[in-house]
Amino acid sequence: MLSVRKHTFHFIFIHFLFFSLLQPNKLKNQKMPRMKQTSRKAQGLPSKRRRLMTMLPRKRAPPTGGVKKPHRYRPGTVALREIRRYQTTTDTLIPKRSFQLLVQEVVQNECRLRGIECKRIQSRALLGLQTACEQYIIDLFSQTQIAAIHGKRVTIQPKDMSIVLQFRGDHLKFNK
């Protein structure tokens, strides 16, 4: 914390030197007004032109360094937008080819363990299995979020998921 204060002090000190001591010409040319100035209407300009001038964006001085910062949304805004987008769509979230390869691998391992000949899987059956798996995962995470909120936290933790699995009575073991 001390180093941050130290760097902040140096930054302010350097800016003070630059703007007050190293640029005296700019400060000499500027005069302070003696009294408050009241705003006056621009005289001599037609009303239509005056309205157009007020609508134009004002030019701002570029920030120091000349590099403009990229636009950033506030934390949570993009997450809420993604949640709304995924709630309105009906397509699957897991890529179909990846899920198909995973299912084929699991089926082949089970067939090899049981000594059964492997068969093909229909695309409609694969789609139904994928939909059921995604629904299971979504329900699991939503209940895990509720458990985290119950623990007065926002971030889910492995202990939240393990307690949800215990309450559900699932036979899956969750590694801690």
Coordinates of N, CA and C in Angstrom, one line a residue:
M1 N 0.8 -1.2 0.0 CA 0.0 0.0 0.0 C 0.9 1.3 0.0
L2 N 2.0 1.1 0.7 CA 2.9 2.3 0.8 C 3.5 2.6 -0.6
S3 N 3.8 1.6 -1.3 CA 4.4 1.8 -2.6 C 3.4 2.5 -3.6
V4 N 2.1 2.1 -3.5 CA 1.1 2.8 -4.3 C 1.0 4.2 -4.0
R5 N 1.0 4.6 -2.7 CA 0.9 6.0 -2.2 C 2.2 6.7 -2.7
K6 N 3.3 6.1 -2.7 CA 4.6 6.7 -3.1 C 4.5 7.0 -4.6
H7 N 4.1 6.0 -5.4 CA 4.0 6.2 -6.8 C 2.9 7.3 -7.2
T8 N 1.8 7.3 -6.4 CA 0.8 8.3 -6.7 C 1.4 9.7 -6.3
F9 N 2.1 9.8 -5.3 CA 2.7 11.1 -4.9 C 3.7 11.6 -6.0
H10 N 4.5 10.6 -6.5 CA 5.4 11.0 -7.6 C 4.7 11.4 -8.8
F11 N 3.6 10.7 -9.1 CA 2.8 11.1 -10.3 C 2.3 12.5 -10.2
I12 N 1.7 12.8 -9.0 CA 1.1 14.1 -8.8 C 2.2 15.2 -8.8
F13 N 3.3 14.9 -8.2 CA 4.5 15.8 -8.2 C 5.0 16.1 -9.6
I14 N 5.1 15.1 -10.4 CA 5.6 15.3 -11.8 C 4.6 16.2 -12.6
H15 N 3.4 15.9 -12.4 CA 2.4 16.7 -13.1 C 2.4 18.1 -12.6
F16 N 2.6 18.3 -11.4 CA 2.6 19.7 -10.8 C 3.8 20.4 -11.5
L17 N 5.0 19.8 -11.5 CA 6.1 20.4 -12.1 C 5.9 20.7 -13.6
F18 N 5.3 19.8 -14.3 CA 5.2 19.9 -15.7 C 4.2 21.1 -16.0
F19 N 3.1 21.1 -15.3 CA 2.1 22.1 -15.6 C 2.3 23.5 -15.0
S20 N 3.0 23.5 -13.9 CA 3.2 24.9 -13.3 C 4.6 25.4 -13.6
L21 N 5.6 24.6 -13.5 CA 7.0 25.2 -13.6 C 7.5 25.1 -15.0
L22 N 7.3 24.0 -15.7 CA 7.9 23.9 -17.0 C 7.1 24.5 -18.1
Q23 N 5.9 24.9 -17.9 CA 5.1 25.6 -18.9 C 4.7 27.0 -18.4
P24 N 5.6 27.9 -18.1 CA 5.2 29.2 -17.6 C 4.5 30.1 -18.6
N25 N 4.8 29.9 -19.9 CA 4.3 30.8 -20.9 C 2.8 30.6 -21.0
K26 N 2.2 29.5 -20.9 CA 0.8 29.3 -20.9 C 0.1 30.0 -19.7
L27 N 0.7 29.9 -18.6 CA 0.1 30.5 -17.4 C 0.2 32.0 -17.4
K28 N 1.2 32.6 -18.0 CA 1.3 34.1 -18.1 C 0.3 34.7 -19.0
N29 N 0.0 34.0 -20.1 CA -1.0 34.5 -21.1 C -2.4 34.5 -20.6
Q30 N -2.7 33.7 -19.6 CA -4.1 33.5 -19.1 C -4.3 34.6 -18.0
K31 N -5.5 35.2 -18.1 CA -5.9 36.2 -17.1 C -7.1 35.7 -16.4
M32 N -7.1 35.9 -15.1 CA -8.3 35.5 -14.3 C -9.3 36.6 -14.4
P33 N -10.6 36.2 -14.5 CA -11.6 37.3 -14.6 C -11.8 37.9 -13.2
R34 N -12.2 39.2 -13.2 CA -12.3 39.9 -12.0 C -13.6 39.6 -11.3
M35 N -14.7 39.2 -12.0 CA -16.0 38.9 -11.5 C -16.6 37.8 -12.3
K36 N -17.7 37.3 -11.7 CA -18.4 36.2 -12.4 C -19.0 36.7 -13.7
Q37 N -18.9 35.9 -14.7 CA -19.5 36.2 -16.0 C -20.8 35.5 -16.2
T38 N -21.8 36.2 -16.6 CA -23.1 35.6 -16.8 C -23.2 35.1 -18.2
S39 N -23.9 34.1 -18.5 CA -24.0 33.6 -19.8 C -24.9 34.5 -20.7
R40 N -24.5 34.7 -21.9 CA -25.3 35.6 -22.8 C -25.6 34.8 -24.0
K41 N -26.7 35.1 -24.6 CA -27.1 34.5 -25.9 C -26.2 35.0 -27.0
A42 N -26.0 34.1 -27.9 CA -25.1 34.5 -29.0 C -25.9 35.4 -29.9
Q43 N -25.4 36.7 -30.0 CA -26.2 37.7 -30.8 C -25.6 37.7 -32.2
G44 N -26.5 37.9 -33.1 CA -26.1 37.9 -34.5 C -26.3 36.6 -35.3
L45 N -26.5 35.5 -34.5 CA -26.7 34.2 -35.2 C -28.2 33.9 -35.3
P46 N -28.7 33.4 -36.4 CA -30.1 33.1 -36.6 C -30.4 32.0 -35.6
S47 N -31.7 31.9 -35.2 CA -32.1 30.9 -34.2 C -31.9 29.5 -34.7
K48 N -32.1 29.2 -35.9 CA -31.9 27.8 -36.5 C -30.5 27.4 -36.4
R49 N -29.6 28.3 -36.7 CA -28.2 28.0 -36.7 C -27.7 27.8 -35.2
R50 N -28.2 28.6 -34.3 CA -27.9 28.5 -32.9 C -28.3 27.2 -32.4
R51 N -29.5 26.7 -32.8 CA -30.0 25.4 -32.3 C -29.1 24.3 -32.8
L52 N -28.6 24.4 -34.1 CA -27.8 23.4 -34.6 C -26.4 23.3 -33.9
M53 N -25.9 24.5 -33.5 CA -24.6 24.5 -32.8 C -24.7 23.9 -31.5
T54 N -25.9 24.0 -30.8 CA -26.0 23.4 -29.5 C -26.2 21.9 -29.6
M55 N -26.6 21.4 -30.8 CA -26.8 19.9 -30.9 C -25.5 19.2 -31.3
L56 N -24.5 19.9 -31.8 CA -23.2 19.3 -32.1 C -22.5 18.9 -30.9
P57 N -21.8 17.8 -30.9 CA -21.0 17.3 -29.8 C -19.8 18.3 -29.6
R58 N -19.5 18.5 -28.4 CA -18.4 19.4 -28.1 C -17.1 18.6 -28.2
K59 N -16.1 19.3 -28.7 CA -14.8 18.6 -28.8 C -14.1 18.6 -27.5
R60 N -13.6 17.5 -27.1 CA -12.9 17.3 -25.9 C -11.4 17.2 -26.1
A61 N -10.6 17.7 -25.2 CA -9.2 17.5 -25.3 C -8.8 16.1 -25.1
P62 N -7.9 15.6 -25.9 CA -7.5 14.2 -25.8 C -6.9 13.9 -24.4
P63 N -7.1 12.7 -23.8 CA -6.4 12.5 -22.5 C -4.9 12.4 -22.7
T64 N -4.2 12.5 -21.6 CA -2.8 12.6 -21.6 C -2.2 11.3 -22.2
G65 N -1.3 11.4 -23.1 CA -0.7 10.3 -23.7 C -1.3 10.1 -25.1
G66 N -2.4 10.7 -25.4 CA -3.0 10.6 -26.7 C -3.7 9.3 -27.0
V67 N -3.8 8.3 -26.1 CA -4.4 7.1 -26.4 C -5.7 7.0 -25.7
K68 N -6.8 6.8 -26.5 CA -8.1 6.7 -25.9 C -8.4 5.4 -25.3
K69 N -9.0 5.4 -24.1 CA -9.3 4.1 -23.4 C -10.4 3.4 -24.2
P70 N -10.4 2.1 -24.3 CA -11.5 1.4 -24.9 C -12.7 1.4 -24.0
H71 N -13.9 1.4 -24.6 CA -15.2 1.4 -23.8 C -15.3 0.1 -23.0
R72 N -15.7 0.3 -21.7 CA -15.9 -0.9 -20.8 C -17.2 -0.7 -20.2
Y73 N -18.0 -1.8 -20.1 CA -19.2 -1.9 -19.4 C -19.0 -2.1 -18.0
R74 N -19.9 -1.7 -17.1 CA -19.8 -1.9 -15.7 C -19.8 -3.4 -15.4
P75 N -19.2 -3.8 -14.3 CA -19.2 -5.2 -14.0 C -20.6 -5.8 -13.8
G76 N -20.9 -6.9 -14.5 CA -22.2 -7.5 -14.4 C -23.1 -7.2 -15.5
T77 N -22.9 -6.1 -16.2 CA -23.8 -5.8 -17.3 C -23.7 -6.8 -18.4
V78 N -22.5 -7.2 -18.9 CA -22.4 -8.1 -19.9 C -22.9 -9.5 -19.5
A79 N -22.7 -9.8 -18.3 CA -23.1 -11.1 -17.8 C -24.6 -11.2 -17.8
L80 N -25.3 -10.1 -17.4 CA -26.8 -10.1 -17.4 C -27.3 -10.2 -18.9
R81 N -26.6 -9.5 -19.8 CA -27.0 -9.5 -21.2 C -26.9 -11.0 -21.7
E82 N -25.8 -11.6 -21.4 CA -25.6 -13.0 -21.8 C -26.6 -14.0 -21.2
I83 N -27.0 -13.7 -20.0 CA -28.0 -14.6 -19.3 C -29.3 -14.4 -20.1
R84 N -29.7 -13.2 -20.4 CA -31.0 -12.9 -21.1 C -30.9 -13.6 -22.5
R85 N -29.8 -13.5 -23.2 CA -29.6 -14.1 -24.5 C -29.8 -15.6 -24.5
Y86 N -29.1 -16.2 -23.5 CA -29.2 -17.7 -23.4 C -30.6 -18.2 -22.9
Q87 N -31.3 -17.3 -22.2 CA -32.6 -17.7 -21.7 C -33.6 -17.7 -22.8
T88 N -33.4 -16.8 -23.8 CA -34.4 -16.7 -24.9 C -34.1 -17.7 -26.0
T89 N -32.9 -18.2 -26.2 CA -32.6 -19.1 -27.2 C -33.0 -20.5 -26.9
T90 N -33.3 -21.3 -27.9 CA -33.7 -22.7 -27.7 C -32.6 -23.7 -28.1
D91 N -31.6 -23.2 -28.8 CA -30.5 -24.1 -29.3 C -29.6 -24.6 -28.1
T92 N -28.9 -25.6 -28.4 CA -28.0 -26.2 -27.4 C -26.8 -25.4 -27.1
L93 N -26.3 -25.4 -25.9 CA -25.2 -24.6 -25.5 C -23.8 -25.3 -25.8
I94 N -23.9 -26.6 -25.6 CA -22.6 -27.4 -25.8 C -22.6 -27.7 -27.3
P95 N -21.4 -27.5 -27.9 CA -21.3 -27.9 -29.4 C -21.7 -29.3 -29.6
K96 N -22.4 -29.5 -30.7 CA -23.0 -30.9 -31.0 C -21.9 -31.9 -31.2
R97 N -20.9 -31.5 -32.0 CA -19.8 -32.5 -32.4 C -19.0 -32.9 -31.1
S98 N -18.7 -32.0 -30.3 CA -18.0 -32.3 -29.0 C -18.8 -33.2 -28.2
F99 N -20.1 -33.0 -28.0 CA -20.9 -33.8 -27.2 C -21.1 -35.2 -27.8
Q100 N -21.1 -35.3 -29.2 CA -21.2 -36.6 -29.9 C -20.0 -37.4 -29.6
L101 N -18.8 -36.8 -29.7 CA -17.6 -37.5 -29.5 C -17.5 -38.0 -28.1
L102 N -17.9 -37.2 -27.1 CA -17.9 -37.6 -25.7 C -18.8 -38.8 -25.5
V103 N -20.0 -38.8 -26.1 CA -21.0 -39.9 -25.9 C -20.5 -41.1 -26.5
Q104 N -19.9 -41.0 -27.7 CA -19.3 -42.2 -28.4 C -18.2 -42.8 -27.6
E105 N -17.4 -42.0 -27.0 CA -16.3 -42.5 -26.2 C -16.8 -43.3 -25.0
V106 N -17.8 -42.7 -24.3 CA -18.4 -43.4 -23.1 C -19.1 -44.7 -23.5
V107 N -19.8 -44.6 -24.6 CA -20.6 -45.8 -25.1 C -19.6 -46.9 -25.5
Q108 N -18.5 -46.6 -26.1 CA -17.5 -47.6 -26.5 C -16.8 -48.2 -25.3
N109 N -16.5 -47.4 -24.3 CA -15.9 -47.9 -23.1 C -16.9 -48.9 -22.3
E110 N -18.1 -48.5 -22.3 CA -19.1 -49.4 -21.6 C -19.3 -50.7 -22.4
C111 N -19.3 -50.6 -23.8 CA -19.5 -51.8 -24.6 C -18.3 -52.7 -24.4
R112 N -17.1 -52.1 -24.3 CA -15.9 -52.9 -24.2 C -15.9 -53.6 -22.8
L113 N -16.3 -52.9 -21.8 CA -16.3 -53.5 -20.4 C -17.4 -54.6 -20.3
R114 N -18.5 -54.5 -21.0 CA -19.5 -55.5 -20.9 C -19.4 -56.6 -22.0
G115 N -18.5 -56.4 -22.9 CA -18.4 -57.4 -24.0 C -19.5 -57.3 -25.0
I116 N -20.1 -56.2 -25.2 CA -21.2 -56.0 -26.2 C -20.7 -55.3 -27.4
E117 N -21.3 -55.7 -28.6 CA -20.9 -55.0 -29.8 C -21.5 -53.6 -29.8
C118 N -20.7 -52.6 -30.2 CA -21.1 -51.2 -30.2 C -22.0 -51.0 -31.4
K119 N -23.1 -50.2 -31.1 CA -24.0 -49.9 -32.2 C -24.0 -48.4 -32.4
R120 N -24.6 -47.9 -33.5 CA -24.7 -46.5 -33.8 C -25.8 -45.8 -33.0
I121 N -25.6 -44.5 -32.8 CA -26.6 -43.8 -32.1 C -27.3 -42.8 -33.1
Q122 N -28.6 -42.8 -33.0 CA -29.4 -41.9 -33.9 C -29.2 -40.4 -33.5
S123 N -29.3 -39.6 -34.5 CA -29.0 -38.1 -34.2 C -30.1 -37.6 -33.3
R124 N -31.4 -38.0 -33.4 CA -32.4 -37.5 -32.5 C -32.2 -38.0 -31.1
A125 N -31.7 -39.2 -30.9 CA -31.5 -39.7 -29.6 C -30.3 -38.9 -29.0
L126 N -29.3 -38.6 -29.8 CA -28.2 -37.8 -29.3 C -28.6 -36.4 -28.9
L127 N -29.5 -35.8 -29.7 CA -30.0 -34.5 -29.4 C -30.9 -34.5 -28.1
G128 N -31.7 -35.6 -27.9 CA -32.5 -35.7 -26.7 C -31.5 -35.9 -25.4
L129 N -30.5 -36.7 -25.6 CA -29.5 -36.9 -24.5 C -28.8 -35.6 -24.2
Q130 N -28.4 -34.8 -25.2 CA -27.8 -33.5 -25.0 C -28.7 -32.5 -24.3
T131 N -29.9 -32.5 -24.7 CA -30.9 -31.6 -24.1 C -31.1 -31.9 -22.6
A132 N -31.2 -33.2 -22.3 CA -31.4 -33.7 -20.9 C -30.1 -33.3 -20.1
C133 N -28.9 -33.5 -20.7 CA -27.7 -33.2 -19.9 C -27.6 -31.7 -19.6
E134 N -27.9 -30.9 -20.6 CA -27.8 -29.5 -20.4 C -28.8 -29.0 -19.3
Q135 N -30.0 -29.6 -19.4 CA -31.0 -29.2 -18.4 C -30.6 -29.6 -17.0
Y136 N -29.9 -30.8 -16.9 CA -29.4 -31.3 -15.6 C -28.3 -30.3 -15.0
I137 N -27.4 -29.9 -15.9 CA -26.3 -29.0 -15.5 C -26.9 -27.6 -15.1
I138 N -27.9 -27.1 -15.9 CA -28.5 -25.8 -15.6 C -29.2 -25.9 -14.2
D139 N -29.9 -27.0 -14.0 CA -30.6 -27.1 -12.7 C -29.6 -27.2 -11.5
L140 N -28.5 -28.0 -11.7 CA -27.5 -28.1 -10.7 C -26.9 -26.8 -10.4
F141 N -26.5 -26.0 -11.4 CA -25.9 -24.7 -11.1 C -26.8 -23.7 -10.5
S142 N -28.1 -23.7 -10.9 CA -29.1 -22.8 -10.3 C -29.3 -23.1 -8.8
Q143 N -29.3 -24.4 -8.5 CA -29.5 -24.8 -7.0 C -28.2 -24.5 -6.3
T144 N -27.0 -24.6 -6.9 CA -25.8 -24.3 -6.3 C -25.7 -22.8 -6.0
Q145 N -26.2 -22.0 -7.0 CA -26.3 -20.5 -6.7 C -27.2 -20.2 -5.5
I146 N -28.3 -20.9 -5.4 CA -29.2 -20.7 -4.2 C -28.4 -21.0 -2.9
A147 N -27.7 -22.1 -3.0 CA -26.9 -22.5 -1.8 C -25.9 -21.5 -1.4
A148 N -25.2 -20.9 -2.4 CA -24.2 -19.9 -2.2 C -24.9 -18.6 -1.6
I149 N -26.0 -18.2 -2.1 CA -26.7 -17.1 -1.6 C -27.2 -17.4 -0.1
H150 N -27.6 -18.6 0.2 CA -27.9 -19.0 1.5 C -26.7 -18.8 2.5
G151 N -25.5 -19.1 1.9 CA -24.3 -18.9 2.7 C -23.8 -17.5 2.7
K152 N -24.7 -16.5 2.3 CA -24.3 -15.1 2.2 C -23.1 -14.8 1.4
R153 N -23.1 -15.5 0.2 CA -22.0 -15.3 -0.7 C -22.6 -15.1 -2.1
V154 N -21.9 -14.5 -3.0 CA -22.3 -14.4 -4.4 C -21.6 -15.5 -5.3
T155 N -20.4 -15.8 -5.0 CA -19.6 -16.7 -5.8 C -19.9 -18.1 -5.3
I156 N -20.2 -19.0 -6.3 CA -20.4 -20.4 -5.9 C -19.0 -21.1 -5.6
Q157 N -19.1 -22.1 -4.7 CA -17.9 -22.8 -4.3 C -18.2 -24.3 -4.4
P158 N -17.1 -25.1 -4.4 CA -17.3 -26.5 -4.5 C -18.2 -27.1 -3.4
K159 N -18.1 -26.5 -2.2 CA -18.9 -27.0 -1.1 C -20.4 -26.8 -1.3
D160 N -20.7 -25.7 -2.1 CA -22.1 -25.5 -2.4 C -22.6 -26.6 -3.3
M161 N -21.8 -27.0 -4.3 CA -22.2 -28.0 -5.2 C -22.3 -29.3 -4.5
S162 N -21.4 -29.6 -3.7 CA -21.4 -30.9 -3.0 C -22.7 -31.0 -2.1
I163 N -23.1 -29.9 -1.4 CA -24.3 -30.0 -0.6 C -25.5 -30.1 -1.4
V164 N -25.5 -29.5 -2.6 CA -26.7 -29.7 -3.5 C -26.8 -31.1 -3.9
L165 N -25.7 -31.7 -4.3 CA -25.7 -33.1 -4.7 C -26.1 -34.1 -3.6
Q166 N -25.7 -33.7 -2.3 CA -26.2 -34.5 -1.2 C -27.7 -34.4 -1.0
F167 N -28.2 -33.2 -1.1 CA -29.7 -33.0 -0.9 C -30.5 -33.7 -2.0
R168 N -29.9 -33.6 -3.2 CA -30.6 -34.3 -4.4 C -30.6 -35.8 -4.2
G169 N -29.6 -36.3 -3.6 CA -29.5 -37.8 -3.5 C -28.9 -38.4 -4.7
D170 N -28.1 -37.6 -5.5 CA -27.4 -38.1 -6.6 C -26.3 -39.0 -6.2
H171 N -26.0 -40.0 -7.0 CA -25.0 -40.9 -6.7 C -23.6 -40.5 -7.2
L172 N -23.6 -39.3 -7.8 CA -22.4 -38.8 -8.3 C -21.5 -38.3 -7.2
K173 N -20.2 -38.6 -7.3 CA -19.3 -38.1 -6.3 C -18.6 -36.8 -6.9
F174 N -18.7 -35.8 -6.1 CA -18.0 -34.5 -6.5 C -16.7 -34.4 -5.8
N175 N -15.6 -34.2 -6.5 CA -14.3 -34.1 -5.9 C -14.2 -32.7 -5.3
K176 N -13.6 -32.7 -4.1 CA -13.4 -31.4 -3.5 C -12.1 -30.8 -3.9

